[in-house]
Amino acid sequence: MTPPPPRRRRGADGSAATGRTLPRRGAVRRAQAITTYGVGALIAVEQESFIVSGIDDAERQWPHDEAPVIHEPRLARVLGVSRFRLPPASGDDSRDGIRVRRFPLWHHCPECHALDHVRKFNSPPGRNECAECSEPLVPSRFVVACEDGHISDFPYWKWLHRGRRGDGEAGFCGGRMSLRSSGRTSSLRSVVLSCSCGVPEVSMEGSFRRGALKDLNIRCEGKRPWLKGAPELICSQPPRTLQRGSSSVWQPVLRSALSIPPWSDTRVQALDRHWAELRSCSTLAEIKIHLQYIFDGAPSPMSPEQVMELLDAMEAEDPTGEDGSELDQAQRYQALRELEYERLCAGNPEGSGSHTEQFVCEPPSGEAKPLAGLGLVMPMLVKKLREVRALKAFTRVIDPETSSEGHEAGLSLAPTDWLPAMEVHGEGVFLRLDEERVDLWAEQPAVTDRVERMRRRHQRVLAGRTSDPSRVPSSPATPRMALLHTLAHVMINEWSLDSGYPAASLRERIYSSDEMAGVLIYTATSDSAGSLGGLVAQGESDRLAQAVCSAVHRAEWCSADPLCVETETSGAGGTNMAACHACVMLPETSCEHNNGLLDRALLVGTPEDPSIGFFSHLLTP
């Protein structure tokens, strides 16, 4: 075993001097480097706090030998990159890891209550403690962030010295601030700021009010501490006070895609970096010459004819608008979903491909008779699937599901040709509703009225989270979408009892539009609960019929009834109707829409009007 690398001296901002190896501060799983502690996120390690650095310096941040390349051409084209890369693995044999920088920079001493920039405490080298008290310093509990993703330390001096101007540098009074807790209550009123200059004490009460900082003429400074050397930007967004550990400080913008034929064949990965030059070929002879050059005379994993078929598929998968114009990223991502839906409907039997195939989808072996009358068409058993989830960007303050691209913070200072991602393998069951029956059900005035109320409230939430009315995204709420979404939730809850997977290990993938009416429930997870076979077994016709009936009966009653079923608004922003954590809500990692746009009345009806339930005919009168 090689000896551990020498410790590296750190600067006051938590960055490291060049030429030596950075000391380890902790370890996270690879999946967490995408979903929880990605670029720009705050991470607490023991009593210290850091922010994950950007991906600008790929060789130092994510070294090639520890961050292998992931291939998923479809998703890469949609996101405008050439490849994806796994986060570095953490472990004793790992040479290096993801770089972090100290943030926030303001700390206080729990012994003498001093509050200052971390470098003013004169900590001993390699230690983060008060030089006078020898007590470990505590990072600031509070930070300020804006909807454009900027983040900085809370302006304690300006909050305490309201309306006063000092004689010191940059307007400071030259005194020493202190932060203490009175201990009377657990509210912000007990967190008190004071200064040796004699200014009256001020508590932190009211600092979280939406316009609190704006009223004091405190503007966003446009800081991006996760990007080394990033200049401060002119920002018009009002800053908001947040708890350092709040989920609003960092939320990932994830984009995912299933590997479906022809790109799900692992042999395609060998050609992933050469598609640009292969697309310039017009004949099989030219492709053959390029393959000989690419593999240096060694046998190619694919024949020229197979490569030509892939090139034709690639051309067909570059959709354009009705007028021939190029689609934007959101439209291309929707087109990607449509391709997945088509392949899930068509299937890909296990015997039709080679052992290198990563997508196997076929109908159940039994008869479809048990499904008669349920409103479902023949399901598809996805016995093998691969999903790639890429971290495109992140947001602060606002929910990424309701944000626009203008509010997404970048992962690097300069454009890059790659994004961090992770690949997961699993299994699933693809359910489709009878579209004719859904259309007849959706025409009921009571159904359209309930969904329209959810849509209006959701649209108000979207409008309230953007300062530009022209960039407000449209709510996806439709009767078909709300029905599919709620059905997915009750089925996940049902299958978590029978399939051997916990609900947090199951995920939904909604396919809803005028031409789509399906939902994929799958187990793509990076831990040991990946592909046990239990979920696919639930998709057999007889078991599926029992599961649907059982799920509908469970949804008929909630422990919070009658309040739950009679409520007009519930959930974040009032975007739900009859839905709560006691009936249909799921862990956030399992839901595509942040537990919004749910209404179990669309499944089972209400006591006053059972007919609005799509599956109400399965219930005993």
XYZ file of C-alpha atoms in Angstrom, residues 15-588:
574
model
C -8.552 26.672 -1.249
C -5.292 24.814 -1.478
C -1.835 25.846 -2.553
C -0.627 24.380 -5.814
C 1.808 21.547 -6.123
C 0.632 19.290 -3.291
C -2.211 16.896 -2.653
C -5.297 18.203 -0.926
C -6.064 16.649 2.485
C -9.225 14.586 2.675
C -12.171 16.137 4.484
C -14.765 13.400 4.133
C -16.362 10.955 1.720
C -19.664 10.745 -0.154
C -21.132 8.142 -2.442
C -20.883 8.631 -6.179
C -24.639 9.089 -6.483
C -24.554 11.868 -3.877
C -22.061 13.817 -5.995
C -24.880 14.242 -8.519
C -28.046 14.403 -6.452
C -27.078 15.788 -3.027
C -23.558 17.192 -2.959
C -23.033 18.232 -6.552
C -21.175 21.262 -7.871
C -22.178 24.380 -5.921
C -23.705 22.477 -3.000
C -22.762 23.054 0.630
C -21.432 20.063 2.507
C -20.807 19.836 6.249
C -17.817 17.786 7.339
C -17.586 17.433 11.122
C -17.672 21.063 12.364
C -16.619 22.653 9.077
C -18.557 23.710 6.002
C -17.453 23.667 2.362
C -18.842 24.333 -1.105
C -18.169 21.869 -3.929
C -15.977 23.385 -6.642
C -16.847 23.601 -10.329
C -15.721 21.299 -13.115
C -13.536 23.813 -14.969
C -10.282 22.036 -14.187
C -11.362 18.551 -15.175
C -7.942 16.918 -14.804
C -7.576 18.106 -11.224
C -11.212 18.107 -10.183
C -12.284 14.769 -11.675
C -9.178 12.859 -12.858
C -9.703 10.467 -15.783
C -8.469 7.378 -13.970
C -11.041 7.866 -11.204
C -13.893 9.393 -13.229
C -14.585 7.137 -16.236
C -16.565 8.279 -19.249
C -20.282 7.411 -19.541
C -21.790 6.968 -22.994
C -25.352 8.021 -23.791
C -25.424 9.731 -27.239
C -29.109 10.686 -27.171
C -28.941 12.602 -23.906
C -25.575 14.114 -24.820
C -27.008 15.607 -28.026
C -29.985 17.059 -26.142
C -27.734 18.726 -23.543
C -25.176 19.909 -26.082
C -22.175 17.959 -24.787
C -20.071 15.153 -26.193
C -19.874 12.880 -23.153
C -20.565 12.378 -19.453
C -18.249 11.395 -16.618
C -18.767 9.609 -13.335
C -17.738 11.376 -10.129
C -14.473 10.107 -8.619
C -14.882 7.100 -6.363
C -14.151 7.635 -2.679
C -12.060 5.097 -0.841
C -8.642 4.314 0.512
C -7.347 3.449 -2.959
C -8.612 6.709 -4.441
C -5.786 9.061 -5.322
C -7.796 12.250 -5.118
C -11.398 13.408 -5.036
C -13.789 16.248 -5.669
C -12.361 19.634 -4.718
C -14.112 21.873 -2.219
C -13.607 25.416 -0.958
C -14.400 26.744 2.467
C -17.796 28.425 2.646
C -19.253 30.329 4.363
C -16.202 32.358 5.348
C -17.774 34.019 8.387
C -17.431 32.007 11.596
C -17.997 32.548 15.265
C -16.384 31.186 18.389
C -18.800 29.410 20.769
C -16.593 30.348 23.749
C -15.877 34.081 23.352
C -18.798 34.617 20.898
C -16.557 36.518 18.456
C -18.025 36.799 14.943
C -15.662 37.532 12.067
C -14.124 36.376 8.819
C -12.326 33.076 9.316
C -8.882 34.539 8.594
C -9.297 37.126 11.368
C -9.226 34.373 14.016
C -5.538 33.612 13.305
C -6.102 29.875 13.484
C -3.042 27.620 13.763
C -1.958 26.057 10.438
C -4.189 23.189 9.406
C -6.727 23.871 12.155
C -9.955 25.852 12.218
C -10.170 27.208 15.750
C -10.104 30.450 17.693
C -6.514 31.470 18.510
C -7.587 32.980 21.851
C -9.917 30.228 23.112
C -8.563 27.180 21.228
C -12.202 26.305 20.524
C -13.271 24.962 17.112
C -14.925 27.685 15.064
C -18.546 27.300 13.973
C -19.436 28.290 10.378
C -22.176 30.838 9.957
C -25.664 29.375 10.171
C -26.966 31.921 7.682
C -26.160 32.669 4.042
C -27.797 34.820 1.394
C -28.683 33.606 -2.084
C -30.723 34.783 -5.040
C -32.824 33.100 -7.706
C -29.973 33.311 -10.225
C -27.860 30.970 -8.106
C -25.471 33.485 -6.523
C -24.544 32.922 -2.888
C -22.517 34.839 -0.313
C -22.052 35.278 3.411
C -24.806 36.904 5.411
C -24.098 40.668 5.721
C -23.888 40.717 9.512
C -22.306 44.172 9.697
C -25.019 45.795 7.567
C -27.759 43.979 9.476
C -26.428 45.158 12.820
C -25.418 48.714 11.822
C -28.676 49.618 10.139
C -28.610 53.112 8.710
C -25.221 53.861 10.276
C -21.968 54.548 8.476
C -18.652 53.877 10.117
C -15.245 55.435 9.678
C -13.346 52.220 9.083
C -12.380 50.497 5.862
C -15.251 50.010 3.442
C -17.590 51.783 5.864
C -17.043 49.416 8.800
C -16.925 50.826 12.269
C -13.698 49.061 13.195
C -15.301 47.273 16.173
C -15.508 43.529 16.879
C -18.871 41.859 16.423
C -20.241 39.106 18.624
C -22.963 36.536 18.137
C -24.632 34.813 21.032
C -27.858 33.074 21.908
C -29.925 34.337 24.817
C -31.303 30.851 25.353
C -34.779 32.116 26.139
C -36.404 30.592 23.057
C -35.354 28.586 20.030
C -36.491 31.312 17.648
C -34.365 33.817 15.755
C -35.237 36.380 18.412
C -32.768 34.645 20.703
C -29.886 34.948 18.193
C -28.405 38.335 19.089
C -25.735 40.407 17.334
C -23.681 43.059 19.109
C -20.600 45.169 18.396
C -17.882 46.691 20.546
C -18.538 50.096 18.935
C -21.622 50.422 21.157
C -24.378 50.099 18.548
C -27.615 48.690 20.063
C -27.970 44.912 19.913
C -30.035 43.440 17.096
C -31.543 39.966 16.834
C -31.848 37.910 13.662
C -35.630 38.058 13.853
C -37.126 39.145 10.556
C -34.024 38.373 8.499
C -35.832 35.598 6.604
C -38.631 37.860 5.436
C -38.710 38.040 1.639
C -37.964 41.783 1.472
C -35.878 42.087 4.646
C -32.525 42.624 2.925
C -33.963 44.690 0.106
C -35.464 47.122 2.623
C -31.933 47.742 3.949
C -30.630 48.385 0.393
C -28.631 45.174 0.532
C -28.209 43.918 -3.015
C -27.015 40.622 -4.415
C -23.260 40.832 -4.992
C -23.285 38.246 -7.763
C -20.742 35.992 -6.065
C -20.057 32.447 -7.268
C -17.646 30.976 -4.719
C -17.812 27.477 -6.228
C -16.049 28.775 -9.375
C -12.388 29.663 -8.939
C -11.595 33.155 -10.176
C -15.229 33.943 -11.051
C -15.834 37.711 -11.217
C -18.728 39.240 -9.357
C -21.731 39.812 -11.606
C -24.245 42.621 -11.672
C -27.413 40.985 -10.367
C -30.898 42.478 -10.161
C -32.387 39.624 -8.136
C -33.171 40.401 -4.478
C -31.078 38.313 -2.037
C -32.812 35.995 0.395
C -31.612 34.786 3.795
C -31.375 31.006 4.052
C -30.258 28.477 6.606
C -26.933 26.965 5.561
C -28.400 23.459 5.706
C -31.671 24.308 3.973
C -32.663 22.333 0.893
C -33.334 25.662 -0.843
C -29.606 26.448 -0.843
C -28.949 23.879 -3.580
C -31.278 21.844 -5.762
C -29.990 19.898 -8.771
C -31.300 20.268 -12.298
C -31.154 16.662 -13.484
C -31.825 15.299 -16.938
C -32.076 11.572 -17.556
C -32.546 9.158 -20.413
C -33.050 5.443 -20.803
C -30.657 3.535 -23.017
C -32.855 2.136 -25.780
C -31.977 0.459 -29.081
C -29.881 0.930 -31.057
C -27.769 2.834 -28.537
C -28.328 0.352 -25.702
C -25.872 -2.107 -27.282
C -22.591 -1.822 -25.398
C -20.672 -2.280 -28.638
C -21.825 1.189 -29.656
C -19.801 2.703 -26.821
C -16.570 1.798 -28.570
C -17.532 4.221 -31.356
C -18.917 6.975 -29.145
C -16.057 9.440 -29.704
C -15.974 8.962 -33.464
C -19.522 9.715 -34.585
C -18.573 13.147 -35.933
C -16.074 11.697 -38.430
C -18.289 8.695 -39.222
C -21.204 10.996 -40.068
C -19.051 12.525 -42.804
C -19.007 9.156 -44.587
C -21.520 8.569 -47.346
C -20.687 5.018 -48.421
C -19.970 1.693 -46.753
C -16.469 1.740 -48.224
C -15.666 5.027 -46.498
C -17.070 3.714 -43.201
C -14.927 0.594 -43.508
C -11.775 2.699 -44.025
C -12.623 4.848 -40.984
C -13.231 1.764 -38.843
C -9.823 0.384 -39.813
C -8.252 3.680 -38.834
C -10.184 3.962 -35.538
C -9.270 0.449 -34.399
C -5.795 0.490 -35.953
C -6.439 -2.584 -38.066
C -7.994 -4.603 -35.216
C -11.437 -6.165 -35.755
C -14.248 -3.647 -35.330
C -17.007 -4.586 -32.838
C -19.585 -3.613 -35.481
C -19.761 -4.121 -39.226
C -19.945 -1.175 -41.648
C -23.593 -2.095 -42.352
C -24.449 -1.869 -38.632
C -22.661 1.481 -38.364
C -24.631 2.797 -41.353
C -27.887 1.783 -39.651
C -26.822 3.689 -36.523
C -25.971 6.765 -38.585
C -29.393 6.643 -40.246
C -31.032 6.307 -36.808
C -29.028 9.276 -35.547
C -30.233 11.440 -38.434
C -33.845 10.382 -37.822
C -33.582 11.207 -34.126
C -32.634 14.852 -34.704
C -36.172 16.296 -34.709
C -37.120 19.668 -36.125
C -40.178 21.851 -35.783
C -43.129 21.829 -38.172
C -41.532 24.712 -40.084
C -38.147 22.972 -40.203
C -36.649 25.122 -37.439
C -34.360 23.669 -34.809
C -36.033 22.758 -31.522
C -34.948 24.218 -28.221
C -33.556 22.047 -25.452
C -36.913 21.533 -23.711
C -38.549 20.419 -26.965
C -35.656 18.088 -27.757
C -35.920 16.584 -24.293
C -39.641 15.982 -24.865
C -38.809 14.348 -28.199
C -36.409 12.087 -26.321
C -39.267 10.997 -24.054
C -41.401 10.244 -27.108
C -38.700 7.965 -28.492
C -38.563 6.117 -25.174
C -42.347 5.735 -25.177
C -42.326 4.276 -28.677
C -39.652 1.746 -27.758
C -41.406 0.789 -24.510
C -44.591 0.149 -26.467
C -42.802 -1.796 -29.197
C -40.609 -3.795 -26.830
C -37.231 -5.403 -27.329
C -37.427 -9.149 -26.608
C -34.536 -10.816 -24.897
C -33.895 -13.221 -27.768
C -33.708 -10.472 -30.422
C -30.385 -8.989 -29.334
C -26.988 -10.039 -28.134
C -25.644 -10.464 -24.638
C -24.384 -6.889 -24.876
C -27.946 -5.484 -24.970
C -28.801 -3.237 -21.996
C -32.524 -2.885 -22.707
C -34.835 -5.904 -22.589
C -38.583 -5.230 -22.748
C -41.302 -7.739 -23.557
C -44.958 -8.462 -22.717
C -45.966 -10.892 -19.958
C -46.088 -14.552 -20.832
C -49.637 -15.047 -19.551
C -52.972 -14.031 -20.991
C -54.333 -10.495 -20.817
C -57.755 -11.709 -19.631
C -57.213 -10.709 -15.943
C -56.679 -7.091 -17.100
C -60.035 -6.903 -18.865
C -62.126 -4.032 -17.536
C -59.297 -2.324 -15.653
C -58.733 0.389 -18.235
C -55.195 -0.848 -18.975
C -53.711 -2.259 -22.142
C -51.107 -5.012 -22.132
C -48.198 -3.990 -19.856
C -44.544 -4.433 -20.759
C -41.971 -6.050 -18.497
C -38.672 -4.178 -18.636
C -36.372 -6.930 -17.468
C -33.219 -4.938 -18.024
C -32.734 -1.189 -18.273
C -29.987 1.380 -17.960
C -30.587 5.009 -17.048
C -28.112 7.870 -17.247
C -28.777 10.859 -14.982
C -26.773 13.984 -15.742
C -26.329 17.076 -13.584
C -27.050 19.895 -16.019
C -27.040 22.799 -13.557
C -28.531 23.739 -10.184
C -30.831 26.317 -8.653
C -31.057 28.156 -5.379
C -34.183 29.469 -3.620
C -36.530 28.205 -6.355
C -37.597 24.685 -7.263
C -35.786 23.403 -10.393
C -39.063 21.922 -11.668
C -40.546 25.427 -11.831
C -37.447 27.344 -12.903
C -36.363 28.502 -16.337
C -32.897 28.230 -17.838
C -32.211 31.869 -16.983
C -32.241 30.985 -13.272
C -30.000 27.932 -13.539
C -26.464 28.289 -12.198
C -23.682 26.784 -14.292
C -21.222 24.122 -13.220
C -18.224 25.859 -14.769
C -16.965 29.325 -15.612
C -16.261 28.457 -19.245
C -18.342 26.127 -21.444
C -17.326 22.463 -21.261
C -18.001 19.521 -23.542
C -18.970 17.170 -20.711
C -21.237 16.987 -17.680
C -21.109 14.923 -14.486
C -23.480 11.984 -14.530
C -24.167 8.571 -13.120
C -25.491 5.396 -14.675
C -27.822 3.026 -12.906
C -29.183 -0.373 -13.866
C -32.438 -1.969 -12.853
C -35.810 -3.316 -13.951
C -39.322 -1.996 -14.301
C -42.932 -2.351 -15.396
C -44.438 -0.152 -18.097
C -48.170 0.519 -17.708
C -50.381 2.005 -20.414
C -53.907 3.297 -20.082
C -56.622 2.770 -22.665
C -56.433 6.153 -24.449
C -60.008 6.081 -25.755
C -61.319 5.421 -22.277
C -59.096 8.153 -20.815
C -60.379 10.679 -23.375
C -64.014 9.881 -22.536
C -63.294 10.164 -18.809
C -61.423 13.459 -19.233
C -64.434 15.052 -20.951
C -66.466 15.023 -17.723
C -66.997 18.608 -16.481
C -66.232 17.622 -12.875
C -62.862 16.137 -13.923
C -61.819 19.110 -16.018
C -62.873 21.494 -13.244
C -60.711 19.785 -10.593
C -57.667 19.614 -12.844
C -58.132 23.189 -14.022
C -58.075 24.399 -10.420
C -54.786 22.553 -9.871
C -53.391 23.932 -13.119
C -54.265 27.543 -12.240
C -52.647 27.274 -8.822
C -49.576 25.624 -10.298
C -49.345 28.335 -12.945
C -49.465 31.007 -10.217
C -46.616 29.235 -8.451
C -44.604 29.226 -11.668
C -45.333 32.914 -12.279
C -44.425 33.848 -8.705
C -41.000 32.237 -9.010
C -39.765 34.245 -11.957
C -39.237 37.953 -12.399
C -39.726 37.796 -16.180
C -43.376 37.167 -17.168
C -42.326 36.192 -20.686
C -40.261 33.271 -19.391
C -42.897 31.601 -17.216
C -43.129 27.905 -18.194
C -46.544 26.376 -18.778
C -47.975 24.019 -16.202
C -48.054 20.403 -17.428
C -51.294 19.724 -15.524
C -53.896 17.950 -17.669
C -56.472 15.307 -16.703
C -54.345 12.626 -18.369
C -51.128 13.736 -16.666
C -52.690 14.048 -13.191
C -54.313 10.615 -13.568
C -51.060 8.941 -14.636
C -49.100 10.708 -11.903
C -51.472 9.683 -9.129
C -51.695 6.130 -10.482
C -47.905 5.859 -10.413
C -47.824 6.941 -6.779
C -50.432 4.461 -5.559
C -48.772 1.639 -7.521
C -45.365 2.433 -6.027
C -46.896 2.353 -2.558
C -48.592 -0.948 -3.377
C -45.554 -2.622 -4.901
C -43.321 -1.489 -2.060
C -45.304 -3.932 0.090
C -45.010 -6.911 -2.270
C -41.987 -6.541 -4.561
C -39.188 -6.450 -2.006
C -38.194 -2.866 -2.819
C -38.758 0.066 -0.463
C -40.696 2.981 -1.935
C -37.544 5.133 -1.947
C -35.901 2.633 -4.351
C -38.738 2.850 -6.872
C -39.090 5.721 -9.327
C -41.703 6.958 -11.757
C -41.296 8.122 -15.340
C -44.430 9.784 -16.697
C -45.232 9.730 -20.426
C -48.157 12.085 -20.934
C -49.205 14.003 -24.040
C -51.897 13.813 -26.715
C -50.126 10.734 -28.108
C -48.790 9.206 -24.867
C -50.544 7.723 -21.843
C -48.097 5.574 -19.947
C -45.962 5.375 -16.841
C -42.794 3.427 -16.203
C -42.197 2.344 -12.623
C -38.649 1.155 -12.279
C -35.876 0.395 -9.809
C -32.922 2.211 -11.329
C -30.873 2.655 -8.193
C -27.146 2.658 -7.608
C -27.168 0.635 -4.403
C -27.765 -3.058 -3.752
C -31.527 -2.740 -4.390
C -31.033 -2.566 -8.123
C -32.405 -5.614 -9.921
C -33.799 -8.299 -7.679
C -36.457 -9.484 -10.101
C -39.298 -8.787 -7.700
C -40.722 -5.814 -9.578
C -40.844 -7.518 -12.973
C -42.739 -10.405 -11.362
C -45.425 -7.935 -10.259
C -46.069 -7.050 -13.894
C -47.481 -10.466 -14.814
C -51.136 -10.126 -15.796
C -52.703 -11.884 -12.812
C -50.498 -10.180 -10.236
C -50.879 -6.798 -11.906
C -54.661 -7.057 -11.854
C -54.594 -7.853 -8.126
C -52.130 -5.016 -7.462
C -54.216 -2.425 -9.318
C -57.405 -3.438 -7.498
C -55.616 -3.415 -4.146
C -53.991 -0.033 -4.821
C -57.342 1.494 -5.797
C -59.002 0.128 -2.669
C -56.181 1.545 -0.509
C -56.605 4.928 -2.175
C -60.335 4.934 -1.416
C -59.694 5.777 2.220
C -57.028 7.880 3.892
C -56.357 8.130 7.624
C -56.761 11.899 7.218
C -60.257 11.595 5.732
C -62.663 13.328 5.515
C -60.302 16.324 5.553
C -58.026 14.888 2.861
C -60.652 13.985 0.275
C -62.661 17.170 0.847
C -59.743 19.590 0.741
C -59.626 22.111 -2.085
C -55.895 22.832 -1.828
C -52.973 20.891 -0.426
C -49.283 20.416 -1.004
C -46.638 23.024 -1.726
C -48.299 26.024 -3.346
C -51.690 24.317 -3.182
C -50.973 22.308 -6.347
C -52.640 19.135 -5.023
C -56.246 18.293 -4.283
C -56.969 15.074 -2.365
C -53.404 14.013 -1.596
C -51.305 13.854 1.550
C -48.426 11.884 3.045
C -50.884 9.398 4.555
C -52.206 8.284 1.158
C -50.399 9.002 -2.127
C -47.306 11.125 -1.525
C -43.883 9.489 -1.965
C -40.262 10.159 -1.005
C -39.031 13.088 -3.104
